[in-house]
Amino acid sequence: MESESLTRSLRQEIMLARRRIYEVGQATPLESIELEDLTIFVKREDLSPIHAYKWRGAYNRMAQL
C-alpha cells in the first residue's frame, strides 16, 4: 500500500515537472537506431535550442523556489 502511494506521488511530481519544463522548452524527438539484433532509442537533446539536457532539471528546481 505504501509503495502504491509513493508511486502515485512520484508520478504526480514527474507530471508537474513536465508541465513546468514544457512551458518554456520544447519536446525533443526520440529516435531509434537499428543494429543487428538490437534497437537503441536515443533522446535527441542536441536538437534543443541550447543543445543540452541539463537545463531541464535546473529549470524545474528553480521554478519550485
Coordinates of C-alpha atoms in Angstrom, one line a residue:
M1 CA 0.0 0.0 0.0
E2 CA 2.8 2.4 0.9
S3 CA 4.6 1.5 -2.3
E4 CA 1.5 2.4 -4.3
S5 CA 1.2 5.8 -2.6
L6 CA 4.9 6.5 -3.2
T7 CA 4.5 5.5 -6.9
R8 CA 1.4 7.7 -7.3
S9 CA 3.2 10.7 -5.6
L10 CA 6.3 10.2 -7.8
R11 CA 4.2 10.1 -10.9
Q12 CA 2.4 13.2 -9.9
E13 CA 5.7 15.1 -9.3
I14 CA 7.0 13.9 -12.7
M15 CA 3.9 15.2 -14.5
L16 CA 4.2 18.6 -12.6
A17 CA 7.8 18.9 -13.6
R18 CA 7.0 18.0 -17.2
R19 CA 4.4 20.8 -17.3
R20 CA 6.8 23.3 -15.8
I21 CA 9.5 22.4 -18.3
Y22 CA 7.4 22.4 -21.4
E23 CA 6.0 25.8 -20.6
V24 CA 9.4 27.2 -21.6
G25 CA 11.0 24.4 -23.6
Q26 CA 10.1 22.1 -26.4
A27 CA 10.0 18.4 -26.7
T28 CA 12.9 16.8 -28.5
P29 CA 12.5 13.7 -30.6
L30 CA 13.2 10.1 -29.6
E31 CA 14.9 8.3 -32.4
S32 CA 15.7 4.6 -32.8
I33 CA 19.0 3.1 -34.1
E34 CA 18.6 -0.4 -35.5
L35 CA 21.6 -2.7 -35.1
E36 CA 21.8 -6.5 -35.9
D37 CA 19.6 -7.8 -33.1
L38 CA 19.2 -4.7 -31.1
T39 CA 17.2 -1.4 -31.1
I40 CA 18.6 1.5 -29.3
F41 CA 16.5 4.6 -28.5
V42 CA 18.2 8.0 -28.4
K43 CA 16.6 11.1 -27.0
R44 CA 17.9 13.9 -29.2
E45 CA 18.6 16.7 -26.7
D46 CA 21.2 18.0 -29.1
L47 CA 18.3 19.3 -31.2
S48 CA 17.0 21.6 -28.4
P49 CA 17.7 25.3 -28.7
I50 CA 20.6 25.1 -26.2
H51 CA 21.8 21.6 -27.2
A52 CA 21.8 20.2 -23.7
Y53 CA 19.6 18.2 -21.4
K54 CA 20.8 19.6 -18.1
W55 CA 18.7 22.8 -18.2
R56 CA 15.5 20.8 -17.6
G57 CA 16.5 19.7 -14.1
A58 CA 17.9 23.1 -13.2
Y59 CA 14.9 24.9 -14.5
N60 CA 12.5 22.6 -12.7
R61 CA 14.2 23.1 -9.4
M62 CA 14.3 26.9 -9.8
A63 CA 10.7 27.0 -10.8
Q64 CA 9.8 25.4 -7.5
L65 CA 11.6 28.0 -5.3

